[in-house]
Tab-separated table of C-alpha atoms in Angstrom:
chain	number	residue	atom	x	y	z
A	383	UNK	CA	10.817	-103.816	-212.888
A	384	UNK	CA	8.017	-105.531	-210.857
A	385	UNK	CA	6.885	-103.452	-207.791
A	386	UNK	CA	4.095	-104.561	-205.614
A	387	UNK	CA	2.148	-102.336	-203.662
A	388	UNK	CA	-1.156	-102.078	-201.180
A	389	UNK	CA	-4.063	-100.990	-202.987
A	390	UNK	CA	-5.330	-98.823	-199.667
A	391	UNK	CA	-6.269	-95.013	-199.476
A	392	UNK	CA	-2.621	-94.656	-197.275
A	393	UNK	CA	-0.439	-95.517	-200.547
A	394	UNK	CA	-2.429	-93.227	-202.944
A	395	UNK	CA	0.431	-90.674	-203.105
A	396	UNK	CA	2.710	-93.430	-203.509
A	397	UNK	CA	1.151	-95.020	-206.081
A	398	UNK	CA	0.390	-91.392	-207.894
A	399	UNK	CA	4.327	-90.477	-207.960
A	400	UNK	CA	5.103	-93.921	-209.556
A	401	UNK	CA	2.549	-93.110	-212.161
A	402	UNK	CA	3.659	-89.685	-212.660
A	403	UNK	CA	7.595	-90.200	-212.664
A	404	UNK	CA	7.900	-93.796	-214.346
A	405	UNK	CA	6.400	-95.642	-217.122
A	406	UNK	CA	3.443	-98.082	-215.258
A	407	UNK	CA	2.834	-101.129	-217.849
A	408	UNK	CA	-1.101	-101.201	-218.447
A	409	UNK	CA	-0.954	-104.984	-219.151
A	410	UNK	CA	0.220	-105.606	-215.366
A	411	UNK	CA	-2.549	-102.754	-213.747
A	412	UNK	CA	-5.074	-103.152	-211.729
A	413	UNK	CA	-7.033	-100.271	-213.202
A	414	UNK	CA	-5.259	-99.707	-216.722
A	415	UNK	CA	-5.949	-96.343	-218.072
A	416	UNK	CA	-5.272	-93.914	-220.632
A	417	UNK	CA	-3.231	-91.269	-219.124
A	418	UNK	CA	-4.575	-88.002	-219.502
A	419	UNK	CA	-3.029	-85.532	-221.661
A	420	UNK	CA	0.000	-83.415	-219.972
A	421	UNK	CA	0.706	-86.166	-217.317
A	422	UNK	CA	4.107	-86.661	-216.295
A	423	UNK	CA	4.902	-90.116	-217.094
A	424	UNK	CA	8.575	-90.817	-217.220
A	425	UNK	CA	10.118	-93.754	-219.185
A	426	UNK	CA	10.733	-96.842	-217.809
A	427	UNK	CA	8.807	-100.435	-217.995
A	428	UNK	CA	7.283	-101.058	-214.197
A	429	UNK	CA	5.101	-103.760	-213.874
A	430	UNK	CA	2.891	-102.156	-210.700
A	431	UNK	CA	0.775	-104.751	-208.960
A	432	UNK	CA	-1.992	-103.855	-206.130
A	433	UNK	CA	-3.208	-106.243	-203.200
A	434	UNK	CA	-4.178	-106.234	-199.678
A	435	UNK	CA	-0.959	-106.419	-197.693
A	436	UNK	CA	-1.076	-109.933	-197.173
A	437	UNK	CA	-1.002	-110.848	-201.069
A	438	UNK	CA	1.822	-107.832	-200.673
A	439	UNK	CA	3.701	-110.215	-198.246
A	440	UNK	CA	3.756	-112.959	-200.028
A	441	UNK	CA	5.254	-111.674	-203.097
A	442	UNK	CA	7.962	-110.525	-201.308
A	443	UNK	CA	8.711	-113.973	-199.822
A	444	UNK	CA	8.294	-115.732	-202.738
A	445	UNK	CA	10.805	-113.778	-204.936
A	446	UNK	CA	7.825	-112.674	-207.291
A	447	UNK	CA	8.578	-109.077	-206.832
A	448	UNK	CA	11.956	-106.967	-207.467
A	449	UNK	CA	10.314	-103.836	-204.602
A	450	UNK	CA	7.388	-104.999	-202.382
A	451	UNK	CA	5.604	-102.408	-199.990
A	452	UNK	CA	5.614	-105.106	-197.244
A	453	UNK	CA	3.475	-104.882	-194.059
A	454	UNK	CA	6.211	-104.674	-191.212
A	455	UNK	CA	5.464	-108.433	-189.604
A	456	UNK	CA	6.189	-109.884	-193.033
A	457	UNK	CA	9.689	-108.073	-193.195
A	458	UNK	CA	11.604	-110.744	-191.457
A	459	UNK	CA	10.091	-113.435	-193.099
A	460	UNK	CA	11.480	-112.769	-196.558
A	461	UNK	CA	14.260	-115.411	-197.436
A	462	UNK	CA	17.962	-113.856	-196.538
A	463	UNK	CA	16.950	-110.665	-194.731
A	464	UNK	CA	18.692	-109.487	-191.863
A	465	UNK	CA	17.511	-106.733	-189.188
A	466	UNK	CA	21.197	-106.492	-187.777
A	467	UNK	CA	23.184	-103.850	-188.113
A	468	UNK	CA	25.704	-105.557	-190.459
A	469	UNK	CA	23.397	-107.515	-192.905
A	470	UNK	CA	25.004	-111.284	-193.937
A	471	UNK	CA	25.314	-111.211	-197.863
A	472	UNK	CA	24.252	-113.981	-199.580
A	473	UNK	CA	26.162	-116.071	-202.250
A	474	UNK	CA	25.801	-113.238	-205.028
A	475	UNK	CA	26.788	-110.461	-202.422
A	476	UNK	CA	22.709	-109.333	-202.482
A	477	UNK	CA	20.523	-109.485	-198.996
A	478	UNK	CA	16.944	-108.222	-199.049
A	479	UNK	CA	16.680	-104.539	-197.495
A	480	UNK	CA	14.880	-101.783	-196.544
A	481	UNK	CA	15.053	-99.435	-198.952
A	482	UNK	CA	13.710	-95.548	-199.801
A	483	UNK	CA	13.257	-92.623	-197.058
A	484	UNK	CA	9.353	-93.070	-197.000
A	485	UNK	CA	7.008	-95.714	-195.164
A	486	UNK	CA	3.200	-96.138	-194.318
A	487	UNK	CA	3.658	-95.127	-190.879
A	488	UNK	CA	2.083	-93.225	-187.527
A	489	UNK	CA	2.710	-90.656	-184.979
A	490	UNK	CA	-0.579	-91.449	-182.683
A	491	UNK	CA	-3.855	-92.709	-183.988
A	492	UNK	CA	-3.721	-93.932	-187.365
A	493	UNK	CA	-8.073	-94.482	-188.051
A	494	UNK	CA	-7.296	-97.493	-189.966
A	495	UNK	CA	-5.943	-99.986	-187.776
A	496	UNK	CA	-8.091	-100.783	-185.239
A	497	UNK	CA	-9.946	-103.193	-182.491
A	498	UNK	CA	-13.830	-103.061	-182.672
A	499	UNK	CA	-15.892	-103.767	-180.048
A	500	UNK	CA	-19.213	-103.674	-177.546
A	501	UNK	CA	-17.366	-105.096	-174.917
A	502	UNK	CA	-14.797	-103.471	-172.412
A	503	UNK	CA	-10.901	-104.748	-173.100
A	504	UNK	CA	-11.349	-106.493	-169.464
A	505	UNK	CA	-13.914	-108.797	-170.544
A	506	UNK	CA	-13.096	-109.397	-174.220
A	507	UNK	CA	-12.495	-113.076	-174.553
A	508	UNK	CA	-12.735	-114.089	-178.538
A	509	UNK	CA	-10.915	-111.656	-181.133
A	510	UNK	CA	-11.392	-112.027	-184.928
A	511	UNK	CA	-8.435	-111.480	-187.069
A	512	UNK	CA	-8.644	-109.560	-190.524
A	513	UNK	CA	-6.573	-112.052	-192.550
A	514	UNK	CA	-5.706	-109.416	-194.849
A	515	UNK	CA	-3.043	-107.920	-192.365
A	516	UNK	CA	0.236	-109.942	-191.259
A	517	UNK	CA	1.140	-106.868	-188.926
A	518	UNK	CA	-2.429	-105.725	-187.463
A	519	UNK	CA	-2.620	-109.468	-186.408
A	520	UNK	CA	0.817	-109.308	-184.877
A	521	UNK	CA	0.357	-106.109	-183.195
A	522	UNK	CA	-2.591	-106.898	-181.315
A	523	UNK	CA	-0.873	-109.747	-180.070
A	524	UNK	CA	1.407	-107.932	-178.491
A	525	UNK	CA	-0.713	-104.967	-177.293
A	526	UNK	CA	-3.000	-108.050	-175.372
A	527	UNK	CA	0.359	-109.095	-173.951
A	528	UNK	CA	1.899	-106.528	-173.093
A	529	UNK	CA	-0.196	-103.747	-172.675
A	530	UNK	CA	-3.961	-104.652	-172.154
A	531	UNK	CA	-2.702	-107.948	-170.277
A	532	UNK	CA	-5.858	-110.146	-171.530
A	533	UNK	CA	-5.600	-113.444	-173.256
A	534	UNK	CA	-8.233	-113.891	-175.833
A	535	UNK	CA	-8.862	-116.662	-177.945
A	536	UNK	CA	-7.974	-115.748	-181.409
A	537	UNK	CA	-9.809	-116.417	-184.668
A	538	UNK	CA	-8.826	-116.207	-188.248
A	539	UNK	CA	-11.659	-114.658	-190.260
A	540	UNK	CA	-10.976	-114.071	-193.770
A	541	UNK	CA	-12.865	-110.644	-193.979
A	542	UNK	CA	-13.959	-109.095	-190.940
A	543	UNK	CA	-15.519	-106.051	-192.343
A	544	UNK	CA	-17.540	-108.562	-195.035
A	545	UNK	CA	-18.810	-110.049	-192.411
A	546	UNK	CA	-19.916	-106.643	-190.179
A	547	UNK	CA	-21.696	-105.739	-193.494
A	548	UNK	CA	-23.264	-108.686	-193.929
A	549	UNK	CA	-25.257	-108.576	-190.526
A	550	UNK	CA	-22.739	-110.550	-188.239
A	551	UNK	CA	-22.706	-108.398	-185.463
A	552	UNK	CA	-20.710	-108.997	-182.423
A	553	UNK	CA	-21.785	-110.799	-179.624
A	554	UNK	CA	-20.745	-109.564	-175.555
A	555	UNK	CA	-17.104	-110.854	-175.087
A	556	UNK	CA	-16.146	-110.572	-179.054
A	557	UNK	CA	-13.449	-107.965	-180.779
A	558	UNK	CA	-12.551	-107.720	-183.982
A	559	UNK	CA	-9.678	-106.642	-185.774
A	560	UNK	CA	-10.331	-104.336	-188.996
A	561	UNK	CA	-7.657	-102.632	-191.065
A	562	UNK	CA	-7.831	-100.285	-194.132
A	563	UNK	CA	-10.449	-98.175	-196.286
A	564	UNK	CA	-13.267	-100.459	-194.630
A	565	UNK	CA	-13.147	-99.195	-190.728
A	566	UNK	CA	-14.428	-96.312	-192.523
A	567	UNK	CA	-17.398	-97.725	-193.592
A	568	UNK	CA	-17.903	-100.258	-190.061
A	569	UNK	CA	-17.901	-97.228	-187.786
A	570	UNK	CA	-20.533	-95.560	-189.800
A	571	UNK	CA	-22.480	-98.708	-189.712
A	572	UNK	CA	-22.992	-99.239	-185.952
A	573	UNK	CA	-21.442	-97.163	-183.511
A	574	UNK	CA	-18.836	-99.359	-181.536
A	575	UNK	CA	-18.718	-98.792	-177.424
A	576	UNK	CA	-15.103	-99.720	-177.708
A	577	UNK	CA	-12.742	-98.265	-180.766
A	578	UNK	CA	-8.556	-98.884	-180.316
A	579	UNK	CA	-6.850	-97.236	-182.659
A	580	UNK	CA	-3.860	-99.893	-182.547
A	581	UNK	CA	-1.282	-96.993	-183.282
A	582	UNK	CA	-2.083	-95.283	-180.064
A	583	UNK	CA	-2.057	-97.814	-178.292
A	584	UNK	CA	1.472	-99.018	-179.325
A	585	UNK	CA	2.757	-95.573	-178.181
A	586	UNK	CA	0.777	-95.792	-175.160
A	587	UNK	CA	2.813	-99.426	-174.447
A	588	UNK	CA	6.465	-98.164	-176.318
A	589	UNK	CA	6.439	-94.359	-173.968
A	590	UNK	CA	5.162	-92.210	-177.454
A	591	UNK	CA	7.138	-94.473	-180.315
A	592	UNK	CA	5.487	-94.197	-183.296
A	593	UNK	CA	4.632	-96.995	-185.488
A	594	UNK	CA	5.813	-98.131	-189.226
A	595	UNK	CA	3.182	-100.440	-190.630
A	596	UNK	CA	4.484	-101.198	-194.344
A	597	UNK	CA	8.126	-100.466	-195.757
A	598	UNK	CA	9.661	-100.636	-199.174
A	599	UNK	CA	11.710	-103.782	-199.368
A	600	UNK	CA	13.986	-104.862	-202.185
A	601	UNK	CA	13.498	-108.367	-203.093
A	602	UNK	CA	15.765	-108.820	-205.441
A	603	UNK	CA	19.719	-106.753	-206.680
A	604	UNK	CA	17.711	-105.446	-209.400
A	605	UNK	CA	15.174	-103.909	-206.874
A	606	UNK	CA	18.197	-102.422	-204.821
A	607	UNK	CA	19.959	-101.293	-208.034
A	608	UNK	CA	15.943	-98.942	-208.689
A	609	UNK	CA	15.798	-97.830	-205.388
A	610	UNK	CA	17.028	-94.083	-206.050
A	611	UNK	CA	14.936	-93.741	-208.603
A	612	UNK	CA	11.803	-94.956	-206.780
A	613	UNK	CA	12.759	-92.584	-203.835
A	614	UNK	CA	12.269	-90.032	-206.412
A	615	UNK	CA	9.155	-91.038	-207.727
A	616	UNK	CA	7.424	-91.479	-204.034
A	617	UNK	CA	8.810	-87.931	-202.908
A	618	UNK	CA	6.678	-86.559	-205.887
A	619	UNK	CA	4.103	-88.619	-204.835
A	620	UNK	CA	4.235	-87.449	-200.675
A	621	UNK	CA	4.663	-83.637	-202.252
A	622	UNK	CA	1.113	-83.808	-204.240
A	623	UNK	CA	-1.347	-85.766	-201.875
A	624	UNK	CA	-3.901	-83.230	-203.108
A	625	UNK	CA	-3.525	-84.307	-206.598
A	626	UNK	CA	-3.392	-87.976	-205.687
A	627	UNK	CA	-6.583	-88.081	-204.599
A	628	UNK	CA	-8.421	-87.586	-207.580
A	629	UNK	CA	-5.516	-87.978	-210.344
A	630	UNK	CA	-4.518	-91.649	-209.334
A	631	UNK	CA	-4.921	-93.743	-212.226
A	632	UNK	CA	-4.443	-96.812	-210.280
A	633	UNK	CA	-6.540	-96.593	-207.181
A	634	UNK	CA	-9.369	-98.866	-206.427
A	635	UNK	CA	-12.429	-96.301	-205.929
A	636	UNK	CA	-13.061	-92.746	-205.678
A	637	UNK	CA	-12.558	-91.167	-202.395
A	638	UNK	CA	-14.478	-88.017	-200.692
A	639	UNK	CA	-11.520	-85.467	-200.831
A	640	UNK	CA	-11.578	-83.885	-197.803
A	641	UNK	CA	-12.107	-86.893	-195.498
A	642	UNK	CA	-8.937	-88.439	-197.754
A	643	UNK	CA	-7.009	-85.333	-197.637
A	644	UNK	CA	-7.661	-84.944	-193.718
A	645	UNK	CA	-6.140	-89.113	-193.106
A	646	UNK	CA	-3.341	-88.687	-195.871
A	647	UNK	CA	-2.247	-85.287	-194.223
A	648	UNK	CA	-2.911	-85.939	-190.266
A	649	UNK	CA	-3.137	-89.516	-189.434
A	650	UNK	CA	-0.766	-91.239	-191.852
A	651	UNK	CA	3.072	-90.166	-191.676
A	652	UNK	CA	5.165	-91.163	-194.600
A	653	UNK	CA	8.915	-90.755	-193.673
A	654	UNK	CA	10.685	-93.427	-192.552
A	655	UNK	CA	12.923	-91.588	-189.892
A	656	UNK	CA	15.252	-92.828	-187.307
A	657	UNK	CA	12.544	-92.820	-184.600
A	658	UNK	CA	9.942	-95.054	-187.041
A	659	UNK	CA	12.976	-97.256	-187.958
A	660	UNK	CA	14.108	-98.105	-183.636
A	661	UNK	CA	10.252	-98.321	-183.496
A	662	UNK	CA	10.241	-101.200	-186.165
A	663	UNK	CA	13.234	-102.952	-184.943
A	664	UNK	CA	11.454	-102.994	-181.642
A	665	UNK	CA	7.865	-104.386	-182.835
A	666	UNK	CA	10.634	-107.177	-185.022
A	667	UNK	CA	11.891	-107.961	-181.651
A	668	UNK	CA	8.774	-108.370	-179.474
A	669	UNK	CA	7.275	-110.293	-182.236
A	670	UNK	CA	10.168	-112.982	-182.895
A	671	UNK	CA	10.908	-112.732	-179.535
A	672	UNK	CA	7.954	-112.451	-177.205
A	673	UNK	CA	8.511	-111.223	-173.744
């Protein structure tokens, strides 16, 4: 079973409850590791990959994954999924889905999604885009649209917070984009006049929706036929954030615990309810159909 997921502080828990209730295969690992003696690994053969959730995306639309954690923008791009309520089957009866009960989502500011800059919104004309994020991109497309009513020029950068760190600061007039465990580390840098948190600012512009950035996705039937026992596995995972912090096998650093347990417990929500899921739909809509 190939499962692809973000390699971001937000999916430790997930990626903790995999470890814990199924097999992960060391070979296919970011970080293979000896599991410690007493852990709870289950059997099973799961080959668990980590990327930014771009390189997430693109599994999932090239069929190289059975479950993908897939930013939300990149949902309706995989080949033969449907967002209606009565999904067309393809020939072997099998249509990619959302599957599980859990998500990487928000309920008000998220910390980790945001727009940096010195400038006020009104006079921001150039925004950089952090390439590693299909749906931050997206949703600050629409929030200029729709909500800020401003229409920047938009540039592609390949790593927004590289650059910060490297001594490109921004210039009146510029934004940036910056998504993940690095807006951590650019807001302790310099101290930005101008910080949108890009969750907030959706539920400013949707009347208090909240906001599902990645969702579990089955690529393929065989992904489908492991969703129950994933659900499982990422329930464990939701139920021991404490323990995910520092037990992770497969995370890419080590984390303070109290800032992580404070972002993991307050800013990021992980069930995929009925309110996240009409909030999704919507965000599908204004992005494939703008306006």
């Amino acid at each position: 079973m190939r499962i692809t997921a973000v390699s971001y502080l937000n999916t430790l828990p997930f990626i903790y409850g995999i470890e814990q209730r199924v097999a992960v295969s060391s070979s296919a690992s970011r970080r293979a590791a000896v599991p410690e003696a007493g852990r709870l690994l289950a059997g099973g053969d799961i080959a668990l990959s980590l990327e930014v959730p771009s390189l997430c995306a693109a599994s999932a639309i090239a069929g190289d994954t059975d479950i993908a954690l897939v930013p939300a923008a990149a949902v309706p791009l995989i080949p033969g999924f449907s967002f209606s309520s009565v999904p067309a089957l393809s020939s072997d009866g099998f249509t990619p889905q959302v599957i599980t009960d859990f998500c990487i989502g928000a309920e008000g500011p998220v910390e980790t999604v945001v727009l940096l800059s010195d400038t006020p919104l009104c006079d921001v004309r150039r925004v950089y885009l952090d390439s590693h994020s299909r749906t931050s991109v997206q949703l600050v497309r629409v929030l200029a649209r729709e909500h800020w009513r401003i229409g920047p020029q938009w540039v592609d950068f390949a790593d927004c917070g590289s650059a910060a760190a490297a001594g490109r600061g921004l210039e009146y007039g510029e934004a940036m984009v910056a998504i993940g465990d690095k807006v951590f580390a650019l807001k302790a840098a310099h101290r930005y006049a101008y910080c949108f948190d890009l969750a907030e600012e959706w539920a400013a512009l949707t009347g208090g929706l909240p906001f599902v950035f990645a969702a579990w996705v089955a690529c393929t039937r065989a992904g489908l036929e492991y969703a129950p026992r994933l659900n499982e596995a990422l329930a464990y995972g939701v139920e021991h954030v404490a323990e995910s912090i520092t037990e992770t096998i497969n995370r890419s650093r080590d984390f303070d615990f109290d800032e992580a347990y404070r972002y993991l417990t307050r800013s990021i929500k992980f069930s995929l309810d009925d309110r996240k899921r009409r909030a999704m739909h919507l965000f599908w809509e204004k992005i494939i159909s703008p306006g």
